[in-house]
């Protein structure tokens, strides 16, 4: 690299008048001239024209700048070459190949032979119609034979197996109907009926669809919730109970799951609210009896599950179906007995004497096939049932368990499976605790699905 030596005293040059003049150092431009100095001494000759001297000086600066740039680039190039490392790329990566690289066998263990693109042909099937996108179905036929080892069929996921059971969900809503038994329309009740998906979303339907879809090969289970449940909560609770049952059912028998939604939302203080709902169960029992009659006429296998006041609606509906009165009203149709309906009751808020031969719901057992009852002698709500009944001696069936039961329509005793769940449920009046604890409510109620299809 060229190195220019500069002396400080050489930066002072004489002017034509014999005066000295300081030139800029370190490449600073001269004022007003636009010239660049690289500390090279330049003397002005007064005997030559100024223009000639300026041209000569400009050529000198240009040559020096070019030499400086060339030397700088050469130095940088040498440094780069000296730091370069040898290539680490394997020779086989850069060497030309005449064939495809083999597929690593550790990545794919399928017994099917690998087929190159040149060995496969595409065969169109004119008999297969085009799909919705206008694309014709095609298949690839390999000329290279595949492995003759059959592939094992993977196991069906449990979730898919559950979906293939094709259970159907219904909602029967009576919240808009009157609960005054004297003003009820029992000729053609205006039920609001919907289909439900598994998430509880309602789909339009009606009574004709409900009745027309009945199937003698699949049971239809009606679930009736308890008190202080609004419409969304009733659907949510009904689907919760359904999921508990299907976990324990012994077969893939498809069912129709019906949620009976009645006006039980909280309206007032607890005691007055409970008494009001107790009165509403009479009207709900009559509505249920009307619908059960349609079940029996169409030979629809049916089951009933009720919690708390829902159990009261269940027993009242079966009683009215057999010709009994509720709130001084009947359904106005010929009595039906021997319907052989399986019943499941959880903590029923029913007087313990009502299902006896002289009880208020005495005809209910004439339409029962069997009964499963889960009760709790520590239930704090049912403990004070006497205040709801207005009788100091009244006791709830869900508090003391079955004691007095009338016979079935043929005079035989009603088969009953009862269990006191006080040890696991405690003093709570909670439906979920019966299913989530070791009372095995899901297993007991799931037994109704199979027994509905047979008569004991």
Short mmCIF file of C-alpha atoms in Angstrom, two decimals:
data_model
loop_
_atom_site.label_atom_id
_atom_site.label_comp_id
_atom_site.label_asym_id
_atom_site.label_seq_id
_atom_site.Cartn_x
_atom_site.Cartn_y
_atom_site.Cartn_z
CA UNK A 1 0.00 0.00 0.00
CA UNK A 2 1.22 3.42 -0.95
CA UNK A 3 1.98 5.61 2.01
CA UNK A 4 2.20 9.38 1.58
CA UNK A 5 4.50 11.32 3.81
CA UNK A 6 3.50 14.80 4.74
CA UNK A 7 5.42 17.41 6.66
CA UNK A 8 3.61 20.04 8.65
CA UNK A 9 5.86 22.85 7.44
CA UNK A 10 5.21 21.89 3.79
CA UNK A 11 1.60 22.76 4.22
CA UNK A 12 2.55 26.37 4.15
CA UNK A 13 3.10 27.63 0.58
CA UNK A 14 3.98 31.02 -0.71
CA UNK A 15 1.45 33.23 -2.34
CA UNK A 16 2.29 35.34 -5.43
CA UNK A 17 2.69 38.38 -3.20
CA UNK A 18 5.32 36.59 -1.09
CA UNK A 19 2.88 35.79 1.72
CA UNK A 20 2.37 32.40 3.18
CA UNK A 21 -0.94 30.52 3.12
CA UNK A 22 -2.10 27.59 5.23
CA UNK A 23 -3.59 24.68 3.23
CA UNK A 24 -6.20 22.41 4.84
CA UNK A 25 -4.93 19.23 6.49
CA UNK A 26 -6.27 15.66 6.44
CA UNK A 27 -8.32 15.99 3.32
CA UNK A 28 -10.41 19.03 4.38
CA UNK A 29 -11.68 21.04 1.39
CA UNK A 30 -10.38 24.49 0.67
CA UNK A 31 -12.86 27.24 1.31
CA UNK A 32 -14.78 28.21 -1.79
CA UNK A 33 -12.72 26.03 -4.13
CA UNK A 34 -14.14 22.52 -3.68
CA UNK A 35 -10.63 21.04 -3.78
CA UNK A 36 -9.57 18.12 -1.66
CA UNK A 37 -6.15 17.88 -0.03
CA UNK A 38 -4.46 14.62 1.04
CA UNK A 39 -1.54 16.38 2.75
CA UNK A 40 0.55 16.33 -0.48
CA UNK A 41 2.69 19.49 -0.81
CA UNK A 42 1.87 21.50 -3.89
CA UNK A 43 3.67 24.73 -4.80
CA UNK A 44 2.10 27.35 -7.00
CA UNK A 45 4.39 28.77 -9.71
CA UNK A 46 3.75 32.45 -10.31
CA UNK A 47 5.35 32.32 -13.75
CA UNK A 48 2.64 30.01 -15.18
CA UNK A 49 -1.04 30.76 -15.75
CA UNK A 50 -3.35 30.02 -12.87
CA UNK A 51 -5.68 27.81 -14.98
CA UNK A 52 -2.78 25.60 -16.09
CA UNK A 53 -1.62 25.16 -12.53
CA UNK A 54 -5.14 24.26 -11.38
CA UNK A 55 -5.53 21.61 -14.09
CA UNK A 56 -2.16 20.10 -13.21
CA UNK A 57 -3.07 20.07 -9.53
CA UNK A 58 -6.45 18.40 -10.23
CA UNK A 59 -4.79 15.61 -12.26
CA UNK A 60 -2.38 14.94 -9.43
CA UNK A 61 -5.21 14.58 -6.89
CA UNK A 62 -7.15 12.28 -9.21
CA UNK A 63 -4.21 9.90 -9.73
CA UNK A 64 -3.56 9.74 -6.00
CA UNK A 65 -7.21 9.00 -5.22
CA UNK A 66 -7.31 6.17 -7.76
CA UNK A 67 -4.12 4.64 -6.38
CA UNK A 68 -5.51 4.89 -2.83
CA UNK A 69 -8.74 3.12 -3.79
CA UNK A 70 -6.91 0.31 -5.65
CA UNK A 71 -4.60 -0.34 -2.74
CA UNK A 72 -7.47 -0.39 -0.26
CA UNK A 73 -9.44 -2.95 -2.28
CA UNK A 74 -6.36 -5.16 -2.67
CA UNK A 75 -5.76 -5.15 1.06
CA UNK A 76 -9.36 -6.10 1.87
CA UNK A 77 -9.28 -8.93 -0.68
CA UNK A 78 -6.11 -10.42 0.78
CA UNK A 79 -7.53 -10.35 4.31
CA UNK A 80 -10.71 -12.12 3.20
CA UNK A 81 -8.84 -14.88 1.42
CA UNK A 82 -6.59 -15.46 4.39
CA UNK A 83 -9.60 -15.96 6.73
CA UNK A 84 -11.59 -18.30 4.45
CA UNK A 85 -12.09 -21.85 5.76
CA UNK A 86 -12.18 -24.95 3.61
CA UNK A 87 -15.65 -26.18 2.56
CA UNK A 88 -17.30 -28.72 4.89
CA UNK A 89 -19.77 -29.98 2.27
CA UNK A 90 -19.34 -33.73 1.72
CA UNK A 91 -18.30 -34.73 -1.76
CA UNK A 92 -21.28 -37.00 -2.19
CA UNK A 93 -23.62 -34.03 -1.76
CA UNK A 94 -22.10 -32.16 -4.68
CA UNK A 95 -21.28 -35.11 -6.91
CA UNK A 96 -23.79 -35.79 -9.71
CA UNK A 97 -26.16 -38.74 -9.27
CA UNK A 98 -27.94 -40.80 -11.86
CA UNK A 99 -30.81 -42.09 -9.72
CA UNK A 100 -33.12 -41.15 -6.85
CA UNK A 101 -31.73 -41.28 -3.35
CA UNK A 102 -33.21 -44.20 -1.34
CA UNK A 103 -35.86 -43.39 1.25
CA UNK A 104 -34.57 -43.93 4.81
CA UNK A 105 -36.29 -47.04 6.15
CA UNK A 106 -36.17 -45.70 9.69
CA UNK A 107 -38.75 -43.06 8.83
CA UNK A 108 -41.35 -45.26 7.21
CA UNK A 109 -41.99 -48.81 8.38
CA UNK A 110 -45.01 -49.52 6.19
CA UNK A 111 -44.85 -52.90 4.46
CA UNK A 112 -46.18 -51.34 1.24
CA UNK A 113 -43.50 -51.13 -1.46
CA UNK A 114 -42.37 -47.67 -2.59
CA UNK A 115 -43.67 -46.88 -6.08
CA UNK A 116 -41.88 -44.33 -8.25
CA UNK A 117 -43.93 -41.92 -10.32
CA UNK A 118 -42.97 -43.61 -13.55
CA UNK A 119 -44.46 -46.95 -12.44
CA UNK A 120 -47.96 -45.66 -11.69
CA UNK A 121 -50.76 -44.94 -14.11
CA UNK A 122 -54.02 -43.07 -13.59
CA UNK A 123 -57.26 -44.80 -14.49
CA UNK A 124 -60.49 -42.80 -14.78
CA UNK A 125 -63.71 -44.47 -13.68
CA UNK A 126 -66.59 -43.23 -15.86
CA UNK A 127 -69.12 -44.94 -13.59
CA UNK A 128 -68.22 -42.72 -10.65
CA UNK A 129 -70.00 -39.34 -10.89
CA UNK A 130 -68.26 -36.07 -10.27
CA UNK A 131 -68.48 -34.60 -6.82
CA UNK A 132 -69.93 -31.23 -5.87
CA UNK A 133 -66.78 -29.44 -7.02
CA UNK A 134 -67.00 -30.95 -10.50
CA UNK A 135 -63.95 -33.17 -10.00
CA UNK A 136 -64.19 -36.72 -11.32
CA UNK A 137 -63.03 -39.44 -8.97
CA UNK A 138 -59.78 -41.14 -10.02
CA UNK A 139 -57.69 -43.99 -8.73
CA UNK A 140 -54.04 -44.88 -9.14
CA UNK A 141 -53.17 -48.40 -10.32
CA UNK A 142 -49.58 -49.44 -9.73
CA UNK A 143 -47.90 -51.75 -12.19
CA UNK A 144 -45.47 -52.76 -9.46
CA UNK A 145 -47.10 -55.38 -7.21
CA UNK A 146 -47.74 -54.30 -3.65
CA UNK A 147 -47.01 -56.32 -0.57
CA UNK A 148 -49.44 -59.18 -0.06
CA UNK A 149 -49.38 -58.72 3.73
CA UNK A 150 -52.86 -57.49 4.80
CA UNK A 151 -52.99 -54.34 6.88
CA UNK A 152 -54.71 -54.55 10.25
CA UNK A 153 -57.85 -52.42 10.59
CA UNK A 154 -57.32 -49.79 13.32
CA UNK A 155 -59.67 -49.88 16.27
CA UNK A 156 -62.66 -47.55 16.12
CA UNK A 157 -62.34 -44.58 18.49
CA UNK A 158 -64.69 -44.71 21.43
CA UNK A 159 -66.12 -41.28 20.55
CA UNK A 160 -67.01 -42.46 17.05
CA UNK A 161 -68.56 -45.64 18.42
CA UNK A 162 -70.75 -43.54 20.70
CA UNK A 163 -71.88 -41.33 17.82
CA UNK A 164 -72.84 -44.35 15.74
CA UNK A 165 -75.42 -45.29 18.35
CA UNK A 166 -77.59 -42.61 16.76
CA UNK A 167 -79.32 -41.46 19.92
CA UNK A 168 -81.91 -38.75 19.31
CA UNK A 169 -82.72 -35.85 21.59
CA UNK A 170 -86.02 -34.07 22.11
CA UNK A 171 -87.28 -31.15 24.16
CA UNK A 172 -90.93 -30.98 25.25
CA UNK A 173 -91.57 -27.50 26.63
CA UNK A 174 -94.70 -26.80 28.71
CA UNK A 175 -93.56 -23.56 30.35
CA UNK A 176 -96.00 -21.47 28.32
CA UNK A 177 -99.03 -23.63 29.17
CA UNK A 178 -101.43 -22.92 31.99
CA UNK A 179 -101.03 -24.78 35.25
CA UNK A 180 -104.67 -24.27 36.21
CA UNK A 181 -106.17 -27.73 35.90
CA UNK A 182 -109.65 -26.32 35.29
CA UNK A 183 -108.55 -24.37 32.21
CA UNK A 184 -106.21 -26.89 30.62
CA UNK A 185 -106.65 -27.94 26.99
CA UNK A 186 -106.25 -31.70 27.07
CA UNK A 187 -107.80 -32.33 23.67
CA UNK A 188 -104.66 -31.13 21.85
CA UNK A 189 -102.09 -29.55 24.20
CA UNK A 190 -99.95 -26.95 22.49
CA UNK A 191 -96.59 -28.45 23.37
CA UNK A 192 -93.51 -26.67 22.06
CA UNK A 193 -91.41 -29.56 20.81
CA UNK A 194 -87.88 -29.31 19.45
CA UNK A 195 -85.12 -31.61 18.42
CA UNK A 196 -81.81 -31.10 20.20
CA UNK A 197 -78.25 -31.75 19.18
CA UNK A 198 -75.68 -33.09 21.61
CA UNK A 199 -74.77 -29.57 22.70
CA UNK A 200 -78.37 -28.68 23.58
CA UNK A 201 -79.02 -26.44 20.57
CA UNK A 202 -82.68 -26.49 19.55
CA UNK A 203 -83.81 -27.45 16.07
CA UNK A 204 -87.35 -26.81 14.76
CA UNK A 205 -89.77 -29.68 15.16
CA UNK A 206 -93.32 -30.33 16.33
CA UNK A 207 -95.78 -32.82 17.75
CA UNK A 208 -96.31 -34.53 14.39
CA UNK A 209 -92.59 -35.11 14.02
CA UNK A 210 -92.35 -36.37 17.59
CA UNK A 211 -95.20 -38.85 17.18
CA UNK A 212 -94.21 -39.87 13.66
CA UNK A 213 -90.66 -40.74 14.70
CA UNK A 214 -91.67 -43.32 17.30
CA UNK A 215 -89.94 -46.65 16.86
CA UNK A 216 -90.84 -49.89 18.58
CA UNK A 217 -87.21 -51.06 18.41
CA UNK A 218 -85.73 -48.24 20.47
CA UNK A 219 -86.78 -47.05 23.96
CA UNK A 220 -87.85 -43.47 24.55
CA UNK A 221 -86.80 -42.16 27.97
CA UNK A 222 -88.46 -39.01 29.36
CA UNK A 223 -86.42 -37.10 31.93
CA UNK A 224 -88.22 -34.61 34.23
CA UNK A 225 -86.12 -32.16 36.25
CA UNK A 226 -86.78 -30.78 39.73
CA UNK A 227 -87.63 -27.38 41.15
CA UNK A 228 -85.92 -24.01 40.50
CA UNK A 229 -84.69 -24.78 37.01
CA UNK A 230 -85.05 -22.26 34.19
CA UNK A 231 -85.26 -23.37 30.57
CA UNK A 232 -81.51 -23.35 29.72
CA UNK A 233 -80.62 -25.07 32.98
CA UNK A 234 -83.24 -27.75 32.37
CA UNK A 235 -81.64 -28.63 29.03
CA UNK A 236 -78.17 -28.61 30.53
CA UNK A 237 -79.24 -30.82 33.42
CA UNK A 238 -81.07 -33.21 31.13
CA UNK A 239 -77.99 -33.70 28.95
CA UNK A 240 -75.85 -34.18 32.05
CA UNK A 241 -78.08 -37.03 33.23
CA UNK A 242 -78.06 -38.53 29.73
CA UNK A 243 -74.26 -38.61 29.67
CA UNK A 244 -74.20 -40.32 33.05
CA UNK A 245 -76.53 -43.02 31.78
CA UNK A 246 -74.76 -43.75 28.50
CA UNK A 247 -71.49 -44.26 30.34
CA UNK A 248 -72.99 -47.27 32.07
CA UNK A 249 -75.38 -48.79 29.58
CA UNK A 250 -74.49 -52.34 28.75
CA UNK A 251 -75.25 -52.27 25.03
CA UNK A 252 -75.24 -49.95 22.04
CA UNK A 253 -79.04 -49.93 21.95
CA UNK A 254 -79.99 -46.51 20.48
CA UNK A 255 -82.48 -44.49 22.48
CA UNK A 256 -84.58 -41.35 22.25
CA UNK A 257 -83.82 -39.00 25.13
CA UNK A 258 -86.65 -36.56 25.93
CA UNK A 259 -86.21 -33.58 28.27
CA UNK A 260 -89.48 -32.45 29.83
CA UNK A 261 -89.13 -28.73 30.60
CA UNK A 262 -91.84 -27.42 32.94
CA UNK A 263 -92.25 -24.01 34.66
CA UNK A 264 -90.09 -24.50 37.74
CA UNK A 265 -87.87 -21.40 37.74
CA UNK A 266 -87.52 -19.60 41.06
CA UNK A 267 -90.38 -17.12 41.47
CA UNK A 268 -90.46 -16.14 45.15
CA UNK A 269 -89.17 -17.00 48.60
CA UNK A 270 -88.28 -20.62 49.20
CA UNK A 271 -91.30 -21.94 51.13
CA UNK A 272 -93.97 -20.15 49.09
CA UNK A 273 -92.10 -21.03 45.90
CA UNK A 274 -91.98 -24.72 46.81
CA UNK A 275 -95.69 -24.80 47.62
CA UNK A 276 -96.52 -23.14 44.31
CA UNK A 277 -94.43 -25.66 42.37
CA UNK A 278 -96.08 -28.52 44.24
CA UNK A 279 -99.43 -27.32 42.90
CA UNK A 280 -98.07 -27.08 39.36
CA UNK A 281 -97.13 -30.74 39.36
CA UNK A 282 -100.83 -31.67 39.06
CA UNK A 283 -101.13 -29.93 35.70
CA UNK A 284 -97.78 -31.33 34.57
CA UNK A 285 -98.93 -34.83 35.49
CA UNK A 286 -101.99 -34.43 33.28
CA UNK A 287 -99.91 -33.14 30.35
CA UNK A 288 -97.53 -36.07 30.78
CA UNK A 289 -100.43 -38.54 30.91
CA UNK A 290 -101.73 -37.19 27.59
CA UNK A 291 -98.35 -37.73 25.94
CA UNK A 292 -97.84 -41.16 27.50
CA UNK A 293 -101.16 -42.23 26.07
CA UNK A 294 -99.79 -41.48 22.60
CA UNK A 295 -96.77 -43.60 23.44
CA UNK A 296 -98.91 -46.56 24.47
CA UNK A 297 -101.21 -46.31 21.45
CA UNK A 298 -98.15 -46.48 19.15
CA UNK A 299 -96.53 -49.32 21.16
CA UNK A 300 -93.57 -47.12 21.96
CA UNK A 301 -91.32 -48.64 24.69
CA UNK A 302 -91.01 -45.92 27.32
CA UNK A 303 -89.21 -45.09 30.54
CA UNK A 304 -89.50 -42.23 33.02
CA UNK A 305 -86.83 -40.62 35.21
CA UNK A 306 -87.68 -37.86 37.69
CA UNK A 307 -85.79 -35.93 40.36
CA UNK A 308 -87.50 -34.26 43.35
CA UNK A 309 -90.72 -32.67 42.04
CA UNK A 310 -89.96 -34.38 38.73
CA UNK A 311 -90.69 -37.67 40.49
CA UNK A 312 -94.02 -36.21 41.59
CA UNK A 313 -94.85 -35.43 37.95
CA UNK A 314 -93.89 -39.00 37.00
CA UNK A 315 -96.15 -40.71 39.54
CA UNK A 316 -98.98 -38.25 38.84
CA UNK A 317 -98.76 -38.85 35.08
CA UNK A 318 -98.95 -42.63 35.46
CA UNK A 319 -101.86 -42.23 37.87
CA UNK A 320 -103.79 -40.01 35.43
CA UNK A 321 -103.03 -42.39 32.55
CA UNK A 322 -104.83 -45.12 34.49
CA UNK A 323 -107.88 -42.88 34.92
CA UNK A 324 -106.94 -41.11 38.15
CA UNK A 325 -107.71 -37.49 38.96
CA UNK A 326 -105.24 -34.67 39.59
CA UNK A 327 -106.50 -31.34 40.79
CA UNK A 328 -110.08 -32.60 40.27
CA UNK A 329 -109.34 -33.21 36.58
CA UNK A 330 -108.78 -36.25 34.36
CA UNK A 331 -107.42 -36.41 30.83
CA UNK A 332 -110.89 -37.25 29.53
CA UNK A 333 -109.85 -40.46 27.76
CA UNK A 334 -110.50 -44.14 28.55
CA UNK A 335 -108.10 -45.36 31.25
CA UNK A 336 -104.99 -47.29 30.23
CA UNK A 337 -103.39 -49.80 32.57
CA UNK A 338 -100.61 -52.31 32.07
CA UNK A 339 -98.43 -49.88 30.11
CA UNK A 340 -95.36 -51.54 31.67
CA UNK A 341 -93.31 -48.36 31.95
CA UNK A 342 -90.01 -48.52 33.80
CA UNK A 343 -89.54 -45.75 36.37
CA UNK A 344 -86.47 -44.22 38.00
CA UNK A 345 -86.92 -41.84 40.95
CA UNK A 346 -84.18 -39.79 42.65
CA UNK A 347 -85.08 -38.12 45.96
CA UNK A 348 -88.76 -37.90 44.96
CA UNK A 349 -90.66 -35.07 46.65
CA UNK A 350 -93.76 -37.25 46.90
CA UNK A 351 -95.72 -38.14 50.00
CA UNK A 352 -94.60 -41.58 51.13
CA UNK A 353 -98.24 -42.79 51.22
CA UNK A 354 -99.33 -41.58 47.79
CA UNK A 355 -98.33 -44.78 45.96
CA UNK A 356 -100.20 -46.99 48.39
CA UNK A 357 -103.52 -48.61 47.56
CA UNK A 358 -105.42 -45.68 49.09
CA UNK A 359 -102.96 -42.94 48.17
CA UNK A 360 -103.41 -39.87 46.03
CA UNK A 361 -101.44 -41.55 43.17
CA UNK A 362 -102.73 -45.06 43.89
CA UNK A 363 -103.23 -45.99 40.20
CA UNK A 364 -99.65 -45.16 39.24
CA UNK A 365 -98.26 -48.64 39.92
CA UNK A 366 -100.80 -50.18 37.51
CA UNK A 367 -98.72 -48.76 34.66
CA UNK A 368 -95.29 -49.57 36.09
CA UNK A 369 -93.10 -52.48 35.06
CA UNK A 370 -90.38 -51.93 37.68
CA UNK A 371 -88.98 -49.12 39.80
CA UNK A 372 -85.49 -47.94 40.74
CA UNK A 373 -85.46 -45.51 43.68
CA UNK A 374 -82.53 -43.66 45.26
CA UNK A 375 -83.37 -41.81 48.46
CA UNK A 376 -81.53 -40.07 51.31
CA UNK A 377 -82.65 -40.08 54.93
CA UNK A 378 -80.35 -37.12 55.64
CA UNK A 379 -81.75 -34.87 52.89
CA UNK A 380 -82.19 -31.47 54.57
CA UNK A 381 -84.82 -30.25 52.10
CA UNK A 382 -86.98 -33.36 52.26
CA UNK A 383 -86.65 -33.43 56.02
CA UNK A 384 -89.05 -30.47 56.19
CA UNK A 385 -91.44 -31.87 53.59
CA UNK A 386 -94.27 -31.61 56.12
CA UNK A 387 -94.29 -27.82 55.72
CA UNK A 388 -94.85 -28.23 51.99
CA UNK A 389 -97.58 -30.83 52.42
CA UNK A 390 -99.34 -28.91 55.16
CA UNK A 391 -99.45 -32.06 57.26
CA UNK A 392 -97.25 -32.46 60.30
CA UNK A 393 -97.13 -36.23 59.80
CA UNK A 394 -96.27 -36.16 56.10
CA UNK A 395 -92.94 -37.66 55.06
CA UNK A 396 -91.31 -37.56 51.67
CA UNK A 397 -90.77 -40.77 49.74
CA UNK A 398 -87.28 -39.54 48.88
CA UNK A 399 -86.51 -39.17 52.59
CA UNK A 400 -87.76 -42.45 54.06
CA UNK A 401 -87.72 -44.74 51.02
CA UNK A 402 -90.48 -47.00 49.68
CA UNK A 403 -92.87 -48.35 52.32
CA UNK A 404 -96.39 -48.60 50.98
CA UNK A 405 -96.69 -49.53 47.30
CA UNK A 406 -99.83 -50.68 45.54
CA UNK A 407 -99.57 -53.77 43.31
CA UNK A 408 -99.26 -53.72 39.54
CA UNK A 409 -102.29 -54.04 37.26
CA UNK A 410 -102.14 -57.85 37.38
CA UNK A 411 -102.00 -57.90 41.19
CA UNK A 412 -98.31 -58.84 41.40
CA UNK A 413 -95.96 -56.85 43.62
CA UNK A 414 -94.03 -54.10 41.93
CA UNK A 415 -90.32 -54.99 41.57
CA UNK A 416 -88.39 -52.25 43.35
CA UNK A 417 -84.67 -51.65 43.61
CA UNK A 418 -84.06 -49.02 46.32
CA UNK A 419 -80.91 -47.60 47.88
CA UNK A 420 -80.26 -45.11 50.67
CA UNK A 421 -77.49 -42.79 49.45
CA UNK A 422 -77.11 -40.78 52.67
CA UNK A 423 -73.54 -41.95 53.21
CA UNK A 424 -72.33 -40.51 49.90
CA UNK A 425 -74.76 -37.64 49.23
CA UNK A 426 -74.88 -36.30 52.79
CA UNK A 427 -77.56 -33.80 53.74
CA UNK A 428 -77.69 -32.23 50.27
CA UNK A 429 -80.72 -32.19 48.00
CA UNK A 430 -78.50 -32.31 44.92
CA UNK A 431 -79.15 -34.39 41.85
CA UNK A 432 -75.54 -34.25 40.68
CA UNK A 433 -74.27 -35.79 43.88
CA UNK A 434 -76.29 -38.92 43.19
CA UNK A 435 -74.48 -39.30 39.86
CA UNK A 436 -71.01 -38.07 40.75
CA UNK A 437 -70.59 -39.93 44.04
CA UNK A 438 -70.56 -43.65 44.77
CA UNK A 439 -74.34 -43.94 44.85
CA UNK A 440 -74.07 -45.24 41.27
CA UNK A 441 -77.14 -43.39 40.02
CA UNK A 442 -75.83 -43.52 36.46
CA UNK A 443 -75.52 -47.28 36.57
CA UNK A 444 -78.90 -47.78 38.22
CA UNK A 445 -80.75 -45.51 35.80
CA UNK A 446 -78.92 -47.00 32.82
CA UNK A 447 -80.46 -50.35 33.70
CA UNK A 448 -83.81 -48.87 32.65
CA UNK A 449 -82.62 -48.68 29.03
CA UNK A 450 -82.40 -52.45 28.76
CA UNK A 451 -85.38 -53.29 30.95
CA UNK A 452 -87.70 -51.01 28.96
CA UNK A 453 -87.43 -53.46 26.08
CA UNK A 454 -88.71 -56.37 28.17
CA UNK A 455 -91.53 -56.98 30.62
CA UNK A 456 -90.64 -58.47 34.01
#
